Short mmCIF file of C-alpha atoms and ligand atoms in Angstrom, two decimals:
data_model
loop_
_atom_site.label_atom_id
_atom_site.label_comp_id
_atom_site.label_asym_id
_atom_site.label_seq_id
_atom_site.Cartn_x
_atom_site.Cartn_y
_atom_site.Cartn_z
CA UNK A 1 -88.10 15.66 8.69
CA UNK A 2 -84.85 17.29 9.92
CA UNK A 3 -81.80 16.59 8.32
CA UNK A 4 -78.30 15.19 10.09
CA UNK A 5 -75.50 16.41 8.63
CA UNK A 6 -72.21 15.22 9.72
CA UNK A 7 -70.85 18.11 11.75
CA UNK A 8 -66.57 19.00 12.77
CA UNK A 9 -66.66 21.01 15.89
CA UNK A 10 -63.44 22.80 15.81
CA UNK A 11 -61.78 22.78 19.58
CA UNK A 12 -63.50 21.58 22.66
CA UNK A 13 -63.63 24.60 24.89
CA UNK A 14 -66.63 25.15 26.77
CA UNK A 15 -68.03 26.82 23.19
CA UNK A 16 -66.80 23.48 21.32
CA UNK A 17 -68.47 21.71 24.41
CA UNK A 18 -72.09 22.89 23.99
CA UNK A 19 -72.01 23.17 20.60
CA UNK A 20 -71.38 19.37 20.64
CA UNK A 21 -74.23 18.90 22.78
CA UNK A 22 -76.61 20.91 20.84
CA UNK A 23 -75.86 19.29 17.86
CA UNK A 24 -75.88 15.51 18.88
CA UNK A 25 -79.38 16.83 20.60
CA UNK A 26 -80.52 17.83 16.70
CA UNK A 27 -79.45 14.06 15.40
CA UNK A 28 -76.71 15.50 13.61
CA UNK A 29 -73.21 13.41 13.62
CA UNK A 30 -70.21 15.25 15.48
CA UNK A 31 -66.27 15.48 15.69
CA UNK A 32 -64.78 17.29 17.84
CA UNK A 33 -61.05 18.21 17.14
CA UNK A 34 -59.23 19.14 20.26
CA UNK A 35 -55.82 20.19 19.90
CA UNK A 36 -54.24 19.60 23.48
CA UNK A 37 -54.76 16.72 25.67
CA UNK A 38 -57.83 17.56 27.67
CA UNK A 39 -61.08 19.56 27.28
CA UNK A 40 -61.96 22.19 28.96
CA UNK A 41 -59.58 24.73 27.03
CA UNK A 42 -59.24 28.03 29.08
CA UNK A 43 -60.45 26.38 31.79
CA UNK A 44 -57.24 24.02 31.99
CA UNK A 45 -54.82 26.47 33.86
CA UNK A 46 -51.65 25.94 32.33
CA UNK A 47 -48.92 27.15 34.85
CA UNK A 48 -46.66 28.06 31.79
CA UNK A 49 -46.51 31.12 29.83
CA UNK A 50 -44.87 31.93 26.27
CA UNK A 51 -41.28 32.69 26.16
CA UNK A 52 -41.40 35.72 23.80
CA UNK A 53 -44.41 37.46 25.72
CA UNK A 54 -44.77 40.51 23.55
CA UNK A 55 -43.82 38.80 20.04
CA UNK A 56 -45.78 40.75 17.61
CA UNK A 57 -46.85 37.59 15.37
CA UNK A 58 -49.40 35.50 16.69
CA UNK A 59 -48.54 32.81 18.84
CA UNK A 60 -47.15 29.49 17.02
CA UNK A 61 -48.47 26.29 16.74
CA UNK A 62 -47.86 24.56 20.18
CA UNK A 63 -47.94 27.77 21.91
CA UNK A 64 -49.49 28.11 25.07
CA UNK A 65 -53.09 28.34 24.61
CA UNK A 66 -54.57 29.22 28.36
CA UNK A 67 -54.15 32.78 29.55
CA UNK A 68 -55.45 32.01 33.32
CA UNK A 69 -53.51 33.42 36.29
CA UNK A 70 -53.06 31.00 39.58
CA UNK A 71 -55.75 32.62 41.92
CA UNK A 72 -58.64 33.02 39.19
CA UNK A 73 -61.75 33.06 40.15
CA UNK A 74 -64.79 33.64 38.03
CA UNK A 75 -66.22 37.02 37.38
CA UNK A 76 -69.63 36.46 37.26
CA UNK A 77 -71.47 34.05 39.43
CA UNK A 78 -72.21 30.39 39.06
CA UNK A 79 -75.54 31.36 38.24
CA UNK A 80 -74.44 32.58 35.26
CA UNK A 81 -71.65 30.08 33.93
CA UNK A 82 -74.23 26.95 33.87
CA UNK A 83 -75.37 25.36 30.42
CA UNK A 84 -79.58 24.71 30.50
CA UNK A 85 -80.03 21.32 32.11
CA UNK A 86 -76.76 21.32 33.34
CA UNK A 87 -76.36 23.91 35.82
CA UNK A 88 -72.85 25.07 37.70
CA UNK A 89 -75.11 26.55 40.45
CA UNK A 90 -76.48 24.41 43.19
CA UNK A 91 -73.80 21.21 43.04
CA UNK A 92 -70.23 21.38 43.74
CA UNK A 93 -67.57 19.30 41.18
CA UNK A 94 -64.32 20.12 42.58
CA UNK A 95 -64.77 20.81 46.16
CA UNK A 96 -65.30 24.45 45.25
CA UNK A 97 -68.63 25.99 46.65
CA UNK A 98 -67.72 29.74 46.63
CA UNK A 99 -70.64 31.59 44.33
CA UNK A 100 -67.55 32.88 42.31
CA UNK A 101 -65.82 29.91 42.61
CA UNK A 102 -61.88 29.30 41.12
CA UNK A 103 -60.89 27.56 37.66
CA UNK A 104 -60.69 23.98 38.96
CA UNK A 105 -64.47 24.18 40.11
CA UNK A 106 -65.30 25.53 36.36
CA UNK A 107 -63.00 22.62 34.30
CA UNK A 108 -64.50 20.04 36.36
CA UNK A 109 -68.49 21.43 35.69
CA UNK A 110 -67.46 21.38 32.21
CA UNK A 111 -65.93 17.86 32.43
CA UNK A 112 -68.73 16.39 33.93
CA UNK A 113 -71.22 18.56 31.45
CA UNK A 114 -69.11 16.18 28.89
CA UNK A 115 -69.77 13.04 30.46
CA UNK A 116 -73.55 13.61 30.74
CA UNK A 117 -74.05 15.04 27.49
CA UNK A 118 -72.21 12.05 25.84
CA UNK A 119 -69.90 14.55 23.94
CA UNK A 120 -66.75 13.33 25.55
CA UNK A 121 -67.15 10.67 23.26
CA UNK A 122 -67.00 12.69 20.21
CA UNK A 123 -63.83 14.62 21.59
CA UNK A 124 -60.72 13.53 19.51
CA UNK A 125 -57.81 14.47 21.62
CA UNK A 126 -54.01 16.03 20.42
CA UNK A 127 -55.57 16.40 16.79
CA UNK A 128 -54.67 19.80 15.80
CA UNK A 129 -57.08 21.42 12.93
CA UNK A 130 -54.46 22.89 10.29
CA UNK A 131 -56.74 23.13 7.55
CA UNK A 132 -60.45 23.72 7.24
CA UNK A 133 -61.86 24.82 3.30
CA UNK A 134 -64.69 24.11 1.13
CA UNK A 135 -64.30 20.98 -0.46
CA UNK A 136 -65.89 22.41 -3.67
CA UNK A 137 -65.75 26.18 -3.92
CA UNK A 138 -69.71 25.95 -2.97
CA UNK A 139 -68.74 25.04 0.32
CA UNK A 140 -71.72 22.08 0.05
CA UNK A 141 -68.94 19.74 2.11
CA UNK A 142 -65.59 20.75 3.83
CA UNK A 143 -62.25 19.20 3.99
CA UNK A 144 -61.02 19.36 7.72
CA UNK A 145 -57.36 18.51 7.85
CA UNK A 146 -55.48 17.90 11.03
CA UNK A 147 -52.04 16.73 12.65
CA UNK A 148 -52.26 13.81 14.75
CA UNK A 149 -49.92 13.22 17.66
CA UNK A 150 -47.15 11.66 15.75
CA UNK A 151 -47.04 14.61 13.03
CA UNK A 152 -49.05 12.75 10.36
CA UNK A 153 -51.79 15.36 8.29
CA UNK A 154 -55.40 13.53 8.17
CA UNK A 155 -57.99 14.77 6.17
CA UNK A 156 -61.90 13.77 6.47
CA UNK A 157 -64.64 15.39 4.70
CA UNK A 158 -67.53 16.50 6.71
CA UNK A 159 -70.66 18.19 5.88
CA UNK A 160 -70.58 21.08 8.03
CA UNK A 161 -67.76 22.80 10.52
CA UNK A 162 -68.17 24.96 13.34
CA UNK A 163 -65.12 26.92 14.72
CA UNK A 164 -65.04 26.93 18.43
CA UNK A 165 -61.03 27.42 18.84
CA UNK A 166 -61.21 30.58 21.29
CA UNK A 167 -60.00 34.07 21.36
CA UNK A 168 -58.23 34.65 24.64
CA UNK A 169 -54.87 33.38 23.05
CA UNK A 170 -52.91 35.86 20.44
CA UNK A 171 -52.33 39.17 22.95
CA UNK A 172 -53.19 42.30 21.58
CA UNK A 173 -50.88 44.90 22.61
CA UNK A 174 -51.12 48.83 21.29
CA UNK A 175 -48.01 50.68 20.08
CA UNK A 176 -47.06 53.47 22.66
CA UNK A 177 -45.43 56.09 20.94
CA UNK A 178 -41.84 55.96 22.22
CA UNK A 179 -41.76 52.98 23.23
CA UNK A 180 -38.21 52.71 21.81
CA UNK A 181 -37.91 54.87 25.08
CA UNK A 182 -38.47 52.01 27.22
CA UNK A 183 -35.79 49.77 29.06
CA UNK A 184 -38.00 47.77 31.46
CA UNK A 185 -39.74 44.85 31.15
CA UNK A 186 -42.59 44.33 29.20
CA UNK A 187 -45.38 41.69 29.41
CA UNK A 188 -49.41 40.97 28.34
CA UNK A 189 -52.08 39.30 30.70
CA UNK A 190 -51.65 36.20 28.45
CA UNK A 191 -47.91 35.61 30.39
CA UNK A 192 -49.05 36.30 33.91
CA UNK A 193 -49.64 33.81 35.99
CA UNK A 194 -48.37 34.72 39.83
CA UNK A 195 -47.76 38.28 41.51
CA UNK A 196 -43.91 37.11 42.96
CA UNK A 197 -42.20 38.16 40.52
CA UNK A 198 -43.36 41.92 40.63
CA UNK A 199 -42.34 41.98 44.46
CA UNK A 200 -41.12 45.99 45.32
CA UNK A 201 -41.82 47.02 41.64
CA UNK A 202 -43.43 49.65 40.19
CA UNK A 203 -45.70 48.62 37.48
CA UNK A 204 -48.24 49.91 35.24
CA UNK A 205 -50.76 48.17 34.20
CA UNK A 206 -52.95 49.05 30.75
CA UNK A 207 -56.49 48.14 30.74
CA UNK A 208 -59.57 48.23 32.84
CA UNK A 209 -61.55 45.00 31.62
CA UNK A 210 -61.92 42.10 34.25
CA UNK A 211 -58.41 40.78 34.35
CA UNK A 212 -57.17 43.96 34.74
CA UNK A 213 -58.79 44.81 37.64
CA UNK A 214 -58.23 41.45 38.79
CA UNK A 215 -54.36 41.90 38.34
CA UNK A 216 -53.77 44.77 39.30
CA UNK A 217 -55.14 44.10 42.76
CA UNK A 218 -53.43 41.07 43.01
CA UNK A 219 -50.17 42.74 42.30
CA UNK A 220 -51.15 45.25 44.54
CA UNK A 221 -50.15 42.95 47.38
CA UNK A 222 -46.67 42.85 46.56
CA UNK A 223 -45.53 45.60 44.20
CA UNK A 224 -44.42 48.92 45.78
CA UNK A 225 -46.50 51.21 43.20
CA UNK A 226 -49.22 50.12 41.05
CA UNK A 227 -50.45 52.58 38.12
CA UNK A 228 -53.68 51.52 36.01
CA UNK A 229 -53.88 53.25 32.53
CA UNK A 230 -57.51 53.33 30.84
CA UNK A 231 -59.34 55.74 28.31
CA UNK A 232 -62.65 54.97 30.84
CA UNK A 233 -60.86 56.68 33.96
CA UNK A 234 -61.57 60.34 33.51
CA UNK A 235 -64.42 60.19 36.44
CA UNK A 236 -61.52 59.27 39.08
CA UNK A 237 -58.21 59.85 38.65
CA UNK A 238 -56.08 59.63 41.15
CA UNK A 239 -55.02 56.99 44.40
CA UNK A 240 -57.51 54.49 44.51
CA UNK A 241 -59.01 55.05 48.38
CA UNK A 242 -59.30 51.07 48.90
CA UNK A 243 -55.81 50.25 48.37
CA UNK A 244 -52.45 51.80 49.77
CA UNK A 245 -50.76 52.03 46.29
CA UNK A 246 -53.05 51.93 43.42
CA UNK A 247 -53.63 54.96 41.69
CA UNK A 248 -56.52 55.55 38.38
CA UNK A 249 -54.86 57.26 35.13
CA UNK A 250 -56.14 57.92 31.85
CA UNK A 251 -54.56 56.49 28.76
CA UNK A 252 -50.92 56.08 28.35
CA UNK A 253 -50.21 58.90 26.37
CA UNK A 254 -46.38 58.23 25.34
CA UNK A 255 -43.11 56.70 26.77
CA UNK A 256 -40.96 59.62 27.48
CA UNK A 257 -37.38 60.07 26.33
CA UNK A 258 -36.18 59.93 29.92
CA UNK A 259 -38.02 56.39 30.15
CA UNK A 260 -41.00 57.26 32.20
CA UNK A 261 -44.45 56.64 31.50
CA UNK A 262 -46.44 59.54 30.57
CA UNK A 263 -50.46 59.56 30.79
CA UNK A 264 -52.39 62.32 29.46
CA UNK A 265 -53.66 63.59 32.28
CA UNK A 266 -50.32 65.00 31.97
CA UNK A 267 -48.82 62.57 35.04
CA UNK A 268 -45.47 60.70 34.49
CA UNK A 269 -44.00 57.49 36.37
CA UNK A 270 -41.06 55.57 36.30
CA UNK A 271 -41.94 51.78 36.26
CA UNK A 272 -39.71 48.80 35.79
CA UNK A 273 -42.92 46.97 33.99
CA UNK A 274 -45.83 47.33 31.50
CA UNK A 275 -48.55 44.91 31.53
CA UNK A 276 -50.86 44.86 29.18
CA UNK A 277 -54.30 43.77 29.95
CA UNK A 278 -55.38 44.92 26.46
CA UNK A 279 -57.20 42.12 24.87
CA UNK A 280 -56.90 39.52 21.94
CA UNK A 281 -56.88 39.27 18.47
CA UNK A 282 -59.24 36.66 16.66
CA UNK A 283 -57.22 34.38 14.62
CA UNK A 284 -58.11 31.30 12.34
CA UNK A 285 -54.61 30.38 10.84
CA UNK A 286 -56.60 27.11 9.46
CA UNK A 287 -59.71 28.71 7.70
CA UNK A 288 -58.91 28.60 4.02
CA UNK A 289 -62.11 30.44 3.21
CA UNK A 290 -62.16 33.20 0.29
CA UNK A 291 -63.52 36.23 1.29
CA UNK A 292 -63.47 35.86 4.82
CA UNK A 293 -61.06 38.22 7.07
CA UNK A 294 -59.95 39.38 9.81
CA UNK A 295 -59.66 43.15 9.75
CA UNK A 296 -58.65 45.23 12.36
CA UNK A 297 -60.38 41.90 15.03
CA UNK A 298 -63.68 42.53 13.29
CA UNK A 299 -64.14 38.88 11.46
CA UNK A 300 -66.08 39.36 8.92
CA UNK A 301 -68.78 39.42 6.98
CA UNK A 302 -70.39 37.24 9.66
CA UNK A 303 -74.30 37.28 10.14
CA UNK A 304 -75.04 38.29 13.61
CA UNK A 305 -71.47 37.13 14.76
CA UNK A 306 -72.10 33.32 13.50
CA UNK A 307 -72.64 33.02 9.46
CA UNK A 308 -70.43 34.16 6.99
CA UNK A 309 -73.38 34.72 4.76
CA UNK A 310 -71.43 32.77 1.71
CA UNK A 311 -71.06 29.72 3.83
CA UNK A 312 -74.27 29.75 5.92
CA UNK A 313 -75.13 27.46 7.32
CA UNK A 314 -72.37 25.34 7.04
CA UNK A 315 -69.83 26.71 8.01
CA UNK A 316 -70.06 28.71 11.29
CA UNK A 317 -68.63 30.63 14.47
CA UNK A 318 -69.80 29.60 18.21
CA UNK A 319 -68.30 32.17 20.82
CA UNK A 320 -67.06 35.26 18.94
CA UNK A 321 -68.75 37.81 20.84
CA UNK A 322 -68.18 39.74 24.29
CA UNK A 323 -69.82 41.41 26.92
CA UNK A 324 -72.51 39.50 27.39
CA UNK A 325 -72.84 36.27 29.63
CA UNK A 326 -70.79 33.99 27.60
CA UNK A 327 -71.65 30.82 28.08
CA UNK A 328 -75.65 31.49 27.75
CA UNK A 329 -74.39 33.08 24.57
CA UNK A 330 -72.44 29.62 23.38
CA UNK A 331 -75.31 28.12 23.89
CA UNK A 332 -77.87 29.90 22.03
CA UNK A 333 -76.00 30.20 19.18
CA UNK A 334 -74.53 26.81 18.91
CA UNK A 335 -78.37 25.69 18.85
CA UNK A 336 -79.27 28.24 16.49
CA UNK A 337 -76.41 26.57 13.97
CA UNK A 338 -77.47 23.07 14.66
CA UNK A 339 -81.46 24.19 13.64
CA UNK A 340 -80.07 25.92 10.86
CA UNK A 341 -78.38 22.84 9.63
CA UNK A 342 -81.23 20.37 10.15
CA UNK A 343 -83.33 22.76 8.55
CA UNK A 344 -85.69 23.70 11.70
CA UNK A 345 -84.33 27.09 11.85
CA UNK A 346 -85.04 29.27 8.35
CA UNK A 347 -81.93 31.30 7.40
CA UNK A 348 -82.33 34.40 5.41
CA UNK A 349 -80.92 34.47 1.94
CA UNK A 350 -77.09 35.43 1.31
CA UNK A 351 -78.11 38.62 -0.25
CA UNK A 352 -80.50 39.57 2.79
CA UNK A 353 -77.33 38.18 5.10
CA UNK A 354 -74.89 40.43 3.57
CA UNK A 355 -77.18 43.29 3.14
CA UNK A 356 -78.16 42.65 7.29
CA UNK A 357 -73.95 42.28 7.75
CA UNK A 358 -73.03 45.53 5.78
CA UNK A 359 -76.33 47.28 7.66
CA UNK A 360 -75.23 46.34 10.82
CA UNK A 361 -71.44 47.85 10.25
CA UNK A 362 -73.18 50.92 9.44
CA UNK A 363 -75.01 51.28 12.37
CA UNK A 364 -71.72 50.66 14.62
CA UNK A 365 -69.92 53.53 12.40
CA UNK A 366 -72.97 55.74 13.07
CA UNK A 367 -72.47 55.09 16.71
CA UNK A 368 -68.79 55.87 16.93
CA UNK A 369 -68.09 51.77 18.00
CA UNK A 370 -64.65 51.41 16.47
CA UNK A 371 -64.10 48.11 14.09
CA UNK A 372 -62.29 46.89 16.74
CA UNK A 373 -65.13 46.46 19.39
CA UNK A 374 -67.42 45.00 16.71
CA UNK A 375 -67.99 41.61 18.52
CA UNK A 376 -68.16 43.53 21.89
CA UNK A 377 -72.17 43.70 22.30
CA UNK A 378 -72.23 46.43 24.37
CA UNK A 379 -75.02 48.11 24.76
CA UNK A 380 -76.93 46.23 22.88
CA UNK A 381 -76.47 42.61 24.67
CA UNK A 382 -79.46 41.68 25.47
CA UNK A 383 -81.29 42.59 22.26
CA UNK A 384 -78.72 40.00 20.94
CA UNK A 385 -79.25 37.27 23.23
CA UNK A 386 -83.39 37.51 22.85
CA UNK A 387 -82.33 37.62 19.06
CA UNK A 388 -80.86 34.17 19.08
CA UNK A 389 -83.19 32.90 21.54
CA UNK A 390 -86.40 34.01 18.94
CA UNK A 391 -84.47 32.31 16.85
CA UNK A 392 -83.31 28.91 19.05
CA UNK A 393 -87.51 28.87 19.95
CA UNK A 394 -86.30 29.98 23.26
CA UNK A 395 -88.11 33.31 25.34
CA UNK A 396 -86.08 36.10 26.14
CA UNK A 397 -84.07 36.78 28.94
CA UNK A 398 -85.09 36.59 32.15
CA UNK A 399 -84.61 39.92 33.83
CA UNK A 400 -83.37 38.37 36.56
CA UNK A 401 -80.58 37.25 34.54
CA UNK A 402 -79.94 40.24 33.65
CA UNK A 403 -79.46 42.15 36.47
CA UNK A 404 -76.79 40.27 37.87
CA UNK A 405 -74.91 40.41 34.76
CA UNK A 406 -75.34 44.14 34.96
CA UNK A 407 -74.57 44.14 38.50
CA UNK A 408 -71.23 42.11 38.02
CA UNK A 409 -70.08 44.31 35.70
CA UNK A 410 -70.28 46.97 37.85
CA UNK A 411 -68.51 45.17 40.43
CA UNK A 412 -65.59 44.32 38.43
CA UNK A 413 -65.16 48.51 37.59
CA UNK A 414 -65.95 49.14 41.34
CA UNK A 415 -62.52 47.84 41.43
CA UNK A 416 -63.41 46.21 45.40
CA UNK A 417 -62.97 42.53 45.15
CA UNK A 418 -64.93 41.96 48.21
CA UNK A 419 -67.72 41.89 46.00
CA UNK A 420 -67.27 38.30 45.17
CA UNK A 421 -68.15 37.28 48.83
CA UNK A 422 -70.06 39.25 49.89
CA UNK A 423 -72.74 38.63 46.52
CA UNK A 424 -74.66 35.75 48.30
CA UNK A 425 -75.87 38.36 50.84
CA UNK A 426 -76.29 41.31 49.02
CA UNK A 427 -78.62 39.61 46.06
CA UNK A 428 -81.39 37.84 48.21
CA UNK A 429 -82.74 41.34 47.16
CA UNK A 430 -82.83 40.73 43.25
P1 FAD B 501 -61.35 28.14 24.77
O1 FAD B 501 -61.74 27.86 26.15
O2 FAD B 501 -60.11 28.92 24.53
O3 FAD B 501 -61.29 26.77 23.98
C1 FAD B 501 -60.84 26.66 22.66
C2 FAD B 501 -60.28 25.27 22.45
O4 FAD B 501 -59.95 25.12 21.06
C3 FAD B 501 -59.02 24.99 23.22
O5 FAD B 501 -59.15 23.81 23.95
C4 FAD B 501 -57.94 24.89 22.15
O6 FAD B 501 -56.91 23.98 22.49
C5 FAD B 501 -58.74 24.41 20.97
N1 FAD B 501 -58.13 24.73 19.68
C6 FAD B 501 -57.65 25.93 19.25
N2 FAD B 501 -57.19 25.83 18.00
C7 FAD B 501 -57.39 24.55 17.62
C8 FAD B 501 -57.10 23.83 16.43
N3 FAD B 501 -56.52 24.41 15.37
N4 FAD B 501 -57.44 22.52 16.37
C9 FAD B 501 -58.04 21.90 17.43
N5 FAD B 501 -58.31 22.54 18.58
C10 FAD B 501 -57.99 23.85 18.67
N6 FAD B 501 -65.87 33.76 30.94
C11 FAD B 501 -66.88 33.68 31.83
O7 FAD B 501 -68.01 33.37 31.48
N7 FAD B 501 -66.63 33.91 33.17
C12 FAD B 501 -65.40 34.23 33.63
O8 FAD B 501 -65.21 34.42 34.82
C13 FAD B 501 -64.33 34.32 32.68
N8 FAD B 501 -63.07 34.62 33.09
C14 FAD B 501 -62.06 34.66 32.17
C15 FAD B 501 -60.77 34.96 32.59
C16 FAD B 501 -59.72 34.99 31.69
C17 FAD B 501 -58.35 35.33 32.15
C18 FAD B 501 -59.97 34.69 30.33
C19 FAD B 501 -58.83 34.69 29.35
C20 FAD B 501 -61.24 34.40 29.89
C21 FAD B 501 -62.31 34.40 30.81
N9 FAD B 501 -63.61 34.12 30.40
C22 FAD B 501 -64.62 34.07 31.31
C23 FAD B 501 -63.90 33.95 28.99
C24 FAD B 501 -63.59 32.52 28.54
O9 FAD B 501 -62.71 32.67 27.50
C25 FAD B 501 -64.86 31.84 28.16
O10 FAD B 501 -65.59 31.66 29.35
C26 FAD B 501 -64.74 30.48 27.54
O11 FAD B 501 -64.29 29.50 28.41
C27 FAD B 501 -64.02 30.44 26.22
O12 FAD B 501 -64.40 29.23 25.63
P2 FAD B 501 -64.06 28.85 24.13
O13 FAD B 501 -64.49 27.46 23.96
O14 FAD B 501 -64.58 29.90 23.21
O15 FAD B 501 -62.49 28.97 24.02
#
């Protein structure tokens, strides 16, 4: 007989959404604690950006949580951002049938996957999460504490947590040498929003991953020059031949004393703006949990990205890794946690957890993947996502699936943004 636990989801994202939905499907009894005022978290474009946009301590309570720009439009297609039995492809929620269609289309799919799944009922808005620990060192139950509206600290005691509160929020921004050097303006992907205000500027932008393709072509439109650093350039340096003023560098090597921004490929420009499109840290400023860190953004120990193998399975991460199709990968591991916690889904010892952790850190090392990228499952995605599956009862991947992932990807480096309409077309073939 399964057991129901009584479960705190920890933010209602689209991670916090499924995982919701998983668990009410196991019987188990959920909370969801939602800090802002509606679901949907990343989803909810937020036209405002934080006032200090390079502060070097993560972003304070009340901060702006969204990091989507105006004109965002998914990266991969609908056919990949649906939830099983609730898919985005084939029906249209906010008057937005493009195949890579734009936020709105993707908050309203996820609002309507929270009607239908009954989890919007479970969804306690403007209750921030300031505290989540083991109630008794064992961490048998948990003590969830959190700030409703009017300031007041509630605590409840649940059996179970799962943290679902996002990573796309605290910027991550490297430390050029000389930057002391610099007098222009400064700013991370987190703070944009709209191209105007780079109009006539010259502005280098550091980072290849999706939004900084996406960015820098936007700003393309406007700004006189725009300069893309990235360590994953070498193959074509130079003036990108689709646009009139993009040109490919390789890393930003240092901020020269004369100001200008030196790459080493040995080029130097003068820009009036950096933007970084360099990433996020993970960050859990309410996890009181002994022995569990966040070291140079690898959280850790954490079996296979979900169980921290002292806590398993009750307390639990849904949407830590990257690179993969994200919200197949919510999915599959928020119903791995829920038939780990009912008892359907064997869990390994903590001694054969850590031992598999520690293992699986040594392999990375052995393949030159820095800490830093240890959530990024590059190459090894899809071994990951057949993984959880084996271990949801679900097949593997289809390889259907999997091709258009892999072909997205190389769509967003191709650095063409046609490719988002001219996809329906060109996949009939897959
Ligand atoms: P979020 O959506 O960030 O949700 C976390 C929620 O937790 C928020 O609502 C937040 O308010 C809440 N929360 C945080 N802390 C607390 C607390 N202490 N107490 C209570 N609540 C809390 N993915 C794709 O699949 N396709 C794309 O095209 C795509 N494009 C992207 C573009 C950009 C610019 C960014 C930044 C991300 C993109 N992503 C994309 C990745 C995206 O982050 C995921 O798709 C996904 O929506 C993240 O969901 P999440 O639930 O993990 O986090």
């Amino acid at each position: 007989m399964p057991r129901a636990r009584t479960v705190a989801v920890v933010g209602a994202g689209a991670a916090g959404l499924v995982a919701a939905r998983e668990l009410l499907r196991e019987g188990h009894a959920v909370t969801v604690f939602e800090r802002s005022a509606r679901i949907g978290g990343t989803w909810a474009y937020d036209p405002r950006s934080d006032p200090d946009p390079l502060g070097p301590e993560p972003a304070a309570p009340g901060a702006v949580h969204g990091s989507l720009y105006a004109s965002l439009r998914t990266n991969l297609p609908r056919e990949l951002m649906g939830f099983s039995g609730f898919a985005l492809a084939g029906r249209v929620f906010a008057g937005d049938p493009r195949t890579f269609p734009g936020h709105r289309e993707v908050l309203a799919f996820l609002h309507a996957f929270a009607v239908e799944s009954g989890v919007d009922g479970r969804v306690r808005l403007r209750s921030e999460v300031v505290r989540v620990g083991p109630l008794d060192g064992q961490g048998e139950r948990w003590t969830v504490a959190w700030r409703v509206e009017a300031g007041e600290v509630v605590e409840e005691v649940f059996d179970a947590v799962v943290v679902c509160n996002g990573h796309c929020t605290v910027p991550q921004v490297p430390k050029l040498r000389g930057i002391c050097n610099w007098q222009g303006k400064q700013m991370h992907s987190h703070n944009y929003r709209t191209p105007e205000p780079f109009q006539d500027q010259v502005v280098v932008v550091v980072g290849l991953g999706a939004s900084g393709v996406d960015i820098a072509r936007e700003i393309s439109n406007v700004a006189k020059e725009v300069h893309i650093a990235s360590r994953y350039t070498e193959d074509r340096l130079g003036k990108v031949d689709i646009y009139q003023n993009v040109w490919l560098h390789s890393e930003v090597d240092y901020i020269q004393d004369d100001g200008q921004v030196r790459f080493s490929e040995g080029s130097a420009v003068a820009a009036d703006t950096i933007l970084y499109c360099t990433g996020y840290h993970y960050h859990f400023p309410f996890l009181d949990v002994e022995g569990l860190t966040v070291d140079d953004n690898r959280v850790g120990p954490l079996y296979k990205h979900v169980f921290p193998p002292k806590h398993a399975p009750n307390l639990s991460f849904v949407g830590l890794p990257n690179k993969t199709i994200i919200f197949q990968s919510f999915e599959l591991e928020s119903r791995w946690v829920a038939r780990a916690l009912s008892g359907r889904a064997a869990l390994l010892s903590e001694e054969a957890m850590a031992a598999t952790v520690q293992e699986d850190y040594r392999r990375m090392e052995a393949a030159g993947k820095p800490k830093r990228h240890t959530h990024a499952l590059m190459p090894d995605w899809v071994e990951y996502m057949d993984w959880l599956a084996a271990q949801a009862g679900e097949p593997p991947m289809e390889a259907r699936r999997r091709e258009l992932y892999e072909k997205a990807l190389r769509c967003i480096w191709s650095l063409d943004d046609s490719y988002r309409d001219s996809w329906e077309e060109e996949n009939r073939r897959i």
